[in-house]
Amino acid sequence: MSLVMRAFTQLYPEAPLTFIPSLEYSGQFKGYRANIRRRGSSIVVRLSKQWENISEDIQIGIIQELFVKLFKKKAHTLNMDLYHNFMRAVHEAVPKTQSHPVLQESFQRVNRFYFDGMIEQPNLIVKEGLRTLGTYEYGTDTLAITAALLEKTRLLDYVMFHEILHKALKYKSNAGRQHSHTTEFRKREQAYPHAELLEKELHAFVRSKQLSWF
Ligand SMILES: [Zn+2]
C-alpha cells in the first residue's frame, strides 16, 4: 500500500477510499514544506525533497496533517505526534547565524513589548521585493522582512509582530505550510495597537511602491 493510502486509512479507518492518491517529492519547496491538492478524482500530496530521507512513520504524520486540513475532519494519530516532535527537534537544532542590525532592534522591541521577551531570536534576514512583506519559516527558524520596510519603523514593527506571532504559535496546525492564520492568530493580531490603521497604511505603502516602479 502506498504511503498516502496508509496515512489515509490509519487516519480515517471507517472512511471509504474515494480518490486515487499520489505522492511527489518536489524540489520547488524549501525546508520541510508540503501541500495537498485535489485534482479531479485524485489527491496529490507534494512534499519537499528533504522529506525523501525521513522515516516513513514521520512522513505518514505530515500526510495525515494535510488530510485533516483538506477534509476539515479532525483526527489524531501517533504518527502526527511523531511529526510534531520531529519538527520541534529540527527547529531547535537550527543554528541561529543570520541577523541584521535594524531587524534585530525591531525584533527586540517587539519581543519585549508584546511577548515579555519570551521569544528566542530566530535567524533574521532582509529580502528584496514586495510580493510578501515578511515570512517566517519554522523548520529553519528564519524570519525574513522586505528591505522596503527597514526605514519605516512603525510598519516594520507591525510586520515583525505578525511574523513573531507565527513563531510564538509555532507549527500548531501548520503542516508544511508557511502561513497559518488561525482564528487565534487573527485575534492576537488585532490586539496590536492601531492594527486596523496599520493594515491600511501597509496597503497604501505597498501600492505607492508598486506605482513608483513604472
Ligand atoms: Zn502570516
PDB file of C-alpha atoms and ligand atoms in Angstrom:
ATOM      1  CA  MET A   1       0.000   0.000   0.000  1.00  0.00           C
ATOM      2  CA  SER A   2       1.327   3.453  -0.851  1.00  0.00           C
ATOM      3  CA  LEU A   3       2.347   5.872   1.851  1.00  0.00           C
ATOM      4  CA  VAL A   4      -0.549   8.220   1.143  1.00  0.00           C
ATOM      5  CA  MET A   5      -3.049   5.351   1.220  1.00  0.00           C
ATOM      6  CA  ARG A   6      -1.615   4.068   4.505  1.00  0.00           C
ATOM      7  CA  ALA A   7      -1.771   7.542   6.002  1.00  0.00           C
ATOM      8  CA  PHE A   8      -5.405   7.896   4.982  1.00  0.00           C
ATOM      9  CA  THR A   9      -6.672   4.508   6.165  1.00  0.00           C
ATOM     10  CA  GLN A  10      -4.916   4.837   9.539  1.00  0.00           C
ATOM     11  CA  LEU A  11      -6.331   8.321   9.976  1.00  0.00           C
ATOM     12  CA  TYR A  12      -9.917   7.593   8.954  1.00  0.00           C
ATOM     13  CA  PRO A  13     -10.344   3.796   9.299  1.00  0.00           C
ATOM     14  CA  GLU A  14     -14.081   3.985   8.594  1.00  0.00           C
ATOM     15  CA  ALA A  15     -13.933   6.201   5.546  1.00  0.00           C
ATOM     16  CA  PRO A  16     -14.201   4.734   2.045  1.00  0.00           C
ATOM     17  CA  LEU A  17     -11.321   5.453  -0.280  1.00  0.00           C
ATOM     18  CA  THR A  18     -12.927   7.544  -2.995  1.00  0.00           C
ATOM     19  CA  PHE A  19      -9.849   9.009  -4.638  1.00  0.00           C
ATOM     20  CA  ILE A  20      -6.606   7.986  -6.328  1.00  0.00           C
ATOM     21  CA  PRO A  21      -3.698   9.006  -4.100  1.00  0.00           C
ATOM     22  CA  SER A  22      -0.291  10.050  -5.313  1.00  0.00           C
ATOM     23  CA  LEU A  23       2.864  11.375  -3.742  1.00  0.00           C
ATOM     24  CA  GLU A  24       5.535  13.614  -5.245  1.00  0.00           C
ATOM     25  CA  TYR A  25       8.796  14.865  -3.770  1.00  0.00           C
ATOM     26  CA  SER A  26       9.224  18.364  -5.102  1.00  0.00           C
ATOM     27  CA  GLY A  27      12.383  20.415  -5.490  1.00  0.00           C
ATOM     28  CA  GLN A  28      10.231  23.543  -5.510  1.00  0.00           C
ATOM     29  CA  PHE A  29       9.723  23.555  -1.755  1.00  0.00           C
ATOM     30  CA  LYS A  30      12.273  24.723   0.746  1.00  0.00           C
ATOM     31  CA  GLY A  31      12.803  23.219   4.171  1.00  0.00           C
ATOM     32  CA  TYR A  32      10.097  20.764   5.155  1.00  0.00           C
ATOM     33  CA  ARG A  33       7.190  22.325   3.326  1.00  0.00           C
ATOM     34  CA  ALA A  34       4.412  20.341   1.762  1.00  0.00           C
ATOM     35  CA  ASN A  35       0.948  20.684   0.297  1.00  0.00           C
ATOM     36  CA  ILE A  36      -2.043  18.654  -0.747  1.00  0.00           C
ATOM     37  CA  ARG A  37      -4.359  19.128  -3.722  1.00  0.00           C
ATOM     38  CA  ARG A  38      -7.423  17.564  -5.153  1.00  0.00           C
ATOM     39  CA  ARG A  39      -7.254  17.126  -8.930  1.00  0.00           C
ATOM     40  CA  GLY A  40     -10.432  15.591 -10.213  1.00  0.00           C
ATOM     41  CA  SER A  41     -10.629  12.118  -8.757  1.00  0.00           C
ATOM     42  CA  SER A  42      -7.072  12.131  -7.475  1.00  0.00           C
ATOM     43  CA  ILE A  43      -5.419  13.643  -4.456  1.00  0.00           C
ATOM     44  CA  VAL A  44      -1.820  14.700  -4.864  1.00  0.00           C
ATOM     45  CA  VAL A  45       0.442  15.120  -1.866  1.00  0.00           C
ATOM     46  CA  ARG A  46       3.623  17.047  -2.519  1.00  0.00           C
ATOM     47  CA  LEU A  47       6.464  17.015  -0.010  1.00  0.00           C
ATOM     48  CA  SER A  48       9.781  18.844  -0.300  1.00  0.00           C
ATOM     49  CA  LYS A  49      12.773  16.766  -1.452  1.00  0.00           C
ATOM     50  CA  GLN A  50      14.107  16.774   2.109  1.00  0.00           C
ATOM     51  CA  TRP A  51      11.250  14.514   3.153  1.00  0.00           C
ATOM     52  CA  GLU A  52      12.573  11.680   0.996  1.00  0.00           C
ATOM     53  CA  ASN A  53      15.218  10.799   3.590  1.00  0.00           C
ATOM     54  CA  ILE A  54      12.926  10.995   6.610  1.00  0.00           C
ATOM     55  CA  SER A  55      11.414   7.886   8.159  1.00  0.00           C
ATOM     56  CA  GLU A  56       8.089   6.735   6.723  1.00  0.00           C
ATOM     57  CA  ASP A  57       6.396   6.935  10.118  1.00  0.00           C
ATOM     58  CA  ILE A  58       7.092  10.669  10.246  1.00  0.00           C
ATOM     59  CA  GLN A  59       6.090  11.167   6.613  1.00  0.00           C
ATOM     60  CA  ILE A  60       2.779   9.476   7.372  1.00  0.00           C
ATOM     61  CA  GLY A  61       2.336  12.000  10.182  1.00  0.00           C
ATOM     62  CA  ILE A  62       2.674  15.041   7.931  1.00  0.00           C
ATOM     63  CA  ILE A  63       0.471  13.468   5.240  1.00  0.00           C
ATOM     64  CA  GLN A  64      -2.205  12.906   7.887  1.00  0.00           C
ATOM     65  CA  GLU A  65      -1.970  16.551   8.971  1.00  0.00           C
ATOM     66  CA  LEU A  66      -2.512  17.524   5.341  1.00  0.00           C
ATOM     67  CA  PHE A  67      -5.559  15.245   5.081  1.00  0.00           C
ATOM     68  CA  VAL A  68      -7.064  16.780   8.217  1.00  0.00           C
ATOM     69  CA  LYS A  69      -6.617  20.190   6.634  1.00  0.00           C
ATOM     70  CA  LEU A  70      -8.101  19.108   3.302  1.00  0.00           C
ATOM     71  CA  PHE A  71     -11.136  17.272   4.676  1.00  0.00           C
ATOM     72  CA  LYS A  72     -11.573  19.562   7.697  1.00  0.00           C
ATOM     73  CA  LYS A  73     -12.289  16.464   9.740  1.00  0.00           C
ATOM     74  CA  LYS A  74     -10.317  16.305  12.973  1.00  0.00           C
ATOM     75  CA  ALA A  75      -8.463  13.171  13.935  1.00  0.00           C
ATOM     76  CA  HIS A  76      -5.323  12.355  15.818  1.00  0.00           C
ATOM     77  CA  THR A  77      -2.681   9.646  15.426  1.00  0.00           C
ATOM     78  CA  LEU A  78       0.674   8.693  16.925  1.00  0.00           C
ATOM     79  CA  ASN A  79       2.268   9.466  13.583  1.00  0.00           C
ATOM     80  CA  MET A  80       1.058  13.056  13.860  1.00  0.00           C
ATOM     81  CA  ASP A  81       2.769  13.306  17.261  1.00  0.00           C
ATOM     82  CA  LEU A  82       5.932  11.889  15.730  1.00  0.00           C
ATOM     83  CA  TYR A  83       5.756  14.519  13.022  1.00  0.00           C
ATOM     84  CA  HIS A  84       5.369  17.345  15.546  1.00  0.00           C
ATOM     85  CA  ASN A  85       8.239  16.053  17.670  1.00  0.00           C
ATOM     86  CA  PHE A  86      10.377  15.790  14.577  1.00  0.00           C
ATOM     87  CA  MET A  87       9.646  19.393  13.546  1.00  0.00           C
ATOM     88  CA  ARG A  88      10.371  20.626  17.057  1.00  0.00           C
ATOM     89  CA  ALA A  89      13.759  18.874  17.002  1.00  0.00           C
ATOM     90  CA  VAL A  90      14.578  20.282  13.555  1.00  0.00           C
ATOM     91  CA  HIS A  91      13.586  23.741  14.729  1.00  0.00           C
ATOM     92  CA  GLU A  92      15.730  23.563  17.868  1.00  0.00           C
ATOM     93  CA  ALA A  93      18.750  22.181  16.013  1.00  0.00           C
ATOM     94  CA  VAL A  94      18.806  25.059  13.523  1.00  0.00           C
ATOM     95  CA  PRO A  95      21.874  27.261  14.063  1.00  0.00           C
ATOM     96  CA  LYS A  96      20.978  30.921  14.535  1.00  0.00           C
ATOM     97  CA  THR A  97      23.619  32.548  12.379  1.00  0.00           C
ATOM     98  CA  GLN A  98      21.863  35.279  10.433  1.00  0.00           C
ATOM     99  CA  SER A  99      20.949  38.702  11.697  1.00  0.00           C
ATOM    100  CA  HIS A 100      20.609  42.315  10.617  1.00  0.00           C
ATOM    101  CA  PRO A 101      21.011  45.347  12.920  1.00  0.00           C
ATOM    102  CA  VAL A 102      17.690  47.047  12.052  1.00  0.00           C
ATOM    103  CA  LEU A 103      15.710  43.823  12.173  1.00  0.00           C
ATOM    104  CA  GLN A 104      17.392  42.857  15.420  1.00  0.00           C
ATOM    105  CA  GLU A 105      16.392  46.136  17.063  1.00  0.00           C
ATOM    106  CA  SER A 106      12.840  45.728  15.826  1.00  0.00           C
ATOM    107  CA  PHE A 107      12.752  42.115  16.988  1.00  0.00           C
ATOM    108  CA  GLN A 108      13.968  43.038  20.467  1.00  0.00           C
ATOM    109  CA  ARG A 109      11.497  45.914  20.768  1.00  0.00           C
ATOM    110  CA  VAL A 110       8.502  43.853  19.698  1.00  0.00           C
ATOM    111  CA  ASN A 111       9.595  40.819  21.703  1.00  0.00           C
ATOM    112  CA  ARG A 112       9.938  42.904  24.868  1.00  0.00           C
ATOM    113  CA  PHE A 113       6.665  44.805  24.449  1.00  0.00           C
ATOM    114  CA  TYR A 114       4.328  42.104  23.249  1.00  0.00           C
ATOM    115  CA  PHE A 115       5.871  38.780  24.183  1.00  0.00           C
ATOM    116  CA  ASP A 116       7.502  39.602  27.557  1.00  0.00           C
ATOM    117  CA  GLY A 117      10.866  38.906  25.912  1.00  0.00           C
ATOM    118  CA  MET A 118       9.981  35.215  25.861  1.00  0.00           C
ATOM    119  CA  ILE A 119      10.652  34.523  22.177  1.00  0.00           C
ATOM    120  CA  GLU A 120      14.076  33.222  21.257  1.00  0.00           C
ATOM    121  CA  GLN A 121      15.621  35.236  18.434  1.00  0.00           C
ATOM    122  CA  PRO A 122      15.276  33.478  15.075  1.00  0.00           C
ATOM    123  CA  ASN A 123      17.514  33.972  12.060  1.00  0.00           C
ATOM    124  CA  LEU A 124      16.696  37.456  10.764  1.00  0.00           C
ATOM    125  CA  ILE A 125      17.132  38.234   7.088  1.00  0.00           C
ATOM    126  CA  VAL A 126      16.277  41.095   4.745  1.00  0.00           C
ATOM    127  CA  LYS A 127      14.803  40.220   1.385  1.00  0.00           C
ATOM    128  CA  GLU A 128      14.102  42.204  -1.757  1.00  0.00           C
ATOM    129  CA  GLY A 129      10.731  42.789  -3.346  1.00  0.00           C
ATOM    130  CA  LEU A 130       7.233  43.441  -2.059  1.00  0.00           C
ATOM    131  CA  ARG A 131       5.475  40.281  -3.103  1.00  0.00           C
ATOM    132  CA  THR A 132       5.446  39.361   0.562  1.00  0.00           C
ATOM    133  CA  LEU A 133       6.324  41.856   3.264  1.00  0.00           C
ATOM    134  CA  GLY A 134       7.507  39.214   5.657  1.00  0.00           C
ATOM    135  CA  THR A 135       7.711  35.474   6.159  1.00  0.00           C
ATOM    136  CA  TYR A 136       8.505  33.100   8.946  1.00  0.00           C
ATOM    137  CA  GLU A 137       9.662  29.559   8.355  1.00  0.00           C
ATOM    138  CA  TYR A 138       9.511  27.257  11.327  1.00  0.00           C
ATOM    139  CA  GLY A 139      11.784  24.486  10.030  1.00  0.00           C
ATOM    140  CA  THR A 140      14.745  26.833   9.510  1.00  0.00           C
ATOM    141  CA  ASP A 141      13.625  29.289  12.236  1.00  0.00           C
ATOM    142  CA  THR A 142      14.045  32.136   9.765  1.00  0.00           C
ATOM    143  CA  LEU A 143      12.166  35.415   9.818  1.00  0.00           C
ATOM    144  CA  ALA A 144      12.520  37.491   6.650  1.00  0.00           C
ATOM    145  CA  ILE A 145      11.321  41.047   6.046  1.00  0.00           C
ATOM    146  CA  THR A 146      11.402  43.145   2.904  1.00  0.00           C
ATOM    147  CA  ALA A 147      14.133  45.797   2.640  1.00  0.00           C
ATOM    148  CA  ALA A 148      11.466  48.362   1.755  1.00  0.00           C
ATOM    149  CA  LEU A 149      10.334  48.446   5.394  1.00  0.00           C
ATOM    150  CA  LEU A 150      13.730  48.993   7.025  1.00  0.00           C
ATOM    151  CA  GLU A 151      13.218  52.717   7.425  1.00  0.00           C
ATOM    152  CA  LYS A 152       9.521  52.547   8.267  1.00  0.00           C
ATOM    153  CA  THR A 153       9.853  51.678  11.920  1.00  0.00           C
ATOM    154  CA  ARG A 154       6.151  51.617  12.792  1.00  0.00           C
ATOM    155  CA  LEU A 155       5.228  49.430   9.837  1.00  0.00           C
ATOM    156  CA  LEU A 156       8.327  47.310  10.308  1.00  0.00           C
ATOM    157  CA  ASP A 157       7.414  46.605  13.928  1.00  0.00           C
ATOM    158  CA  TYR A 158       3.892  45.655  12.929  1.00  0.00           C
ATOM    159  CA  VAL A 159       5.091  43.191  10.268  1.00  0.00           C
ATOM    160  CA  MET A 160       7.716  41.935  12.742  1.00  0.00           C
ATOM    161  CA  PHE A 161       4.922  41.337  15.250  1.00  0.00           C
ATOM    162  CA  HIS A 162       2.950  39.343  12.667  1.00  0.00           C
ATOM    163  CA  GLU A 163       5.946  37.124  11.887  1.00  0.00           C
ATOM    164  CA  ILE A 164       6.933  36.646  15.535  1.00  0.00           C
ATOM    165  CA  LEU A 165       3.348  35.633  16.187  1.00  0.00           C
ATOM    166  CA  HIS A 166       3.860  32.818  13.674  1.00  0.00           C
ATOM    167  CA  LYS A 167       6.871  31.704  15.686  1.00  0.00           C
ATOM    168  CA  ALA A 168       5.055  32.108  19.001  1.00  0.00           C
ATOM    169  CA  LEU A 169       2.122  29.971  17.835  1.00  0.00           C
ATOM    170  CA  LYS A 170       4.612  27.668  16.151  1.00  0.00           C
ATOM    171  CA  TYR A 171       3.711  24.896  13.841  1.00  0.00           C
ATOM    172  CA  LYS A 172       0.349  24.419  15.515  1.00  0.00           C
ATOM    173  CA  SER A 173      -1.983  23.276  12.730  1.00  0.00           C
ATOM    174  CA  ASN A 174       0.679  24.381  10.297  1.00  0.00           C
ATOM    175  CA  ALA A 175       1.578  21.183   8.463  1.00  0.00           C
ATOM    176  CA  GLY A 176       4.238  22.059   5.962  1.00  0.00           C
ATOM    177  CA  ARG A 177       2.761  25.436   5.356  1.00  0.00           C
ATOM    178  CA  GLN A 178       4.479  28.664   5.976  1.00  0.00           C
ATOM    179  CA  HIS A 179       1.429  30.630   6.946  1.00  0.00           C
ATOM    180  CA  SER A 180      -1.376  29.677   9.178  1.00  0.00           C
ATOM    181  CA  HIS A 181      -3.746  32.486  10.073  1.00  0.00           C
ATOM    182  CA  THR A 182      -5.987  30.731  12.511  1.00  0.00           C
ATOM    183  CA  THR A 183      -8.759  32.444  14.459  1.00  0.00           C
ATOM    184  CA  GLU A 184      -6.443  32.648  17.456  1.00  0.00           C
ATOM    185  CA  PHE A 185      -3.774  34.205  15.266  1.00  0.00           C
ATOM    186  CA  ARG A 186      -6.141  36.854  13.911  1.00  0.00           C
ATOM    187  CA  LYS A 187      -7.455  37.636  17.369  1.00  0.00           C
ATOM    188  CA  ARG A 188      -3.987  38.246  18.748  1.00  0.00           C
ATOM    189  CA  GLU A 189      -3.007  40.227  15.694  1.00  0.00           C
ATOM    190  CA  GLN A 190      -5.978  42.533  16.029  1.00  0.00           C
ATOM    191  CA  ALA A 191      -4.995  43.230  19.635  1.00  0.00           C
ATOM    192  CA  TYR A 192      -1.907  45.070  18.387  1.00  0.00           C
ATOM    193  CA  PRO A 193      -2.376  48.815  18.996  1.00  0.00           C
ATOM    194  CA  HIS A 194      -3.999  50.502  15.964  1.00  0.00           C
ATOM    195  CA  ALA A 195      -3.815  47.259  13.991  1.00  0.00           C
ATOM    196  CA  GLU A 196      -6.558  48.348  11.616  1.00  0.00           C
ATOM    197  CA  LEU A 197      -4.898  51.652  10.811  1.00  0.00           C
ATOM    198  CA  LEU A 198      -1.533  49.969  10.328  1.00  0.00           C
ATOM    199  CA  GLU A 199      -3.079  47.457   7.925  1.00  0.00           C
ATOM    200  CA  LYS A 200      -4.382  50.353   5.836  1.00  0.00           C
ATOM    201  CA  GLU A 201      -1.040  52.126   5.932  1.00  0.00           C
ATOM    202  CA  LEU A 202       0.716  48.951   4.847  1.00  0.00           C
ATOM    203  CA  HIS A 203      -1.589  48.507   1.876  1.00  0.00           C
ATOM    204  CA  ALA A 204      -1.124  52.142   0.871  1.00  0.00           C
ATOM    205  CA  PHE A 205       2.630  51.765   1.245  1.00  0.00           C
ATOM    206  CA  VAL A 206       2.779  48.668  -0.958  1.00  0.00           C
ATOM    207  CA  ARG A 207       0.594  50.384  -3.550  1.00  0.00           C
ATOM    208  CA  SER A 208       2.758  53.523  -3.630  1.00  0.00           C
ATOM    209  CA  LYS A 209       5.924  51.441  -4.003  1.00  0.00           C
ATOM    210  CA  GLN A 210       4.492  49.466  -6.857  1.00  0.00           C
ATOM    211  CA  LEU A 211       3.319  52.560  -8.716  1.00  0.00           C
ATOM    212  CA  SER A 212       6.746  54.141  -8.412  1.00  0.00           C
ATOM    213  CA  TRP A 213       8.255  51.248 -10.319  1.00  0.00           C
ATOM    214  CA  PHE A 214       6.551  52.250 -13.540  1.00  0.00           C
TER     215      PHE A 214
HETATM  216 ZN    ZN B   1       1.292  35.438   8.171  1.00  0.00          ZN
END
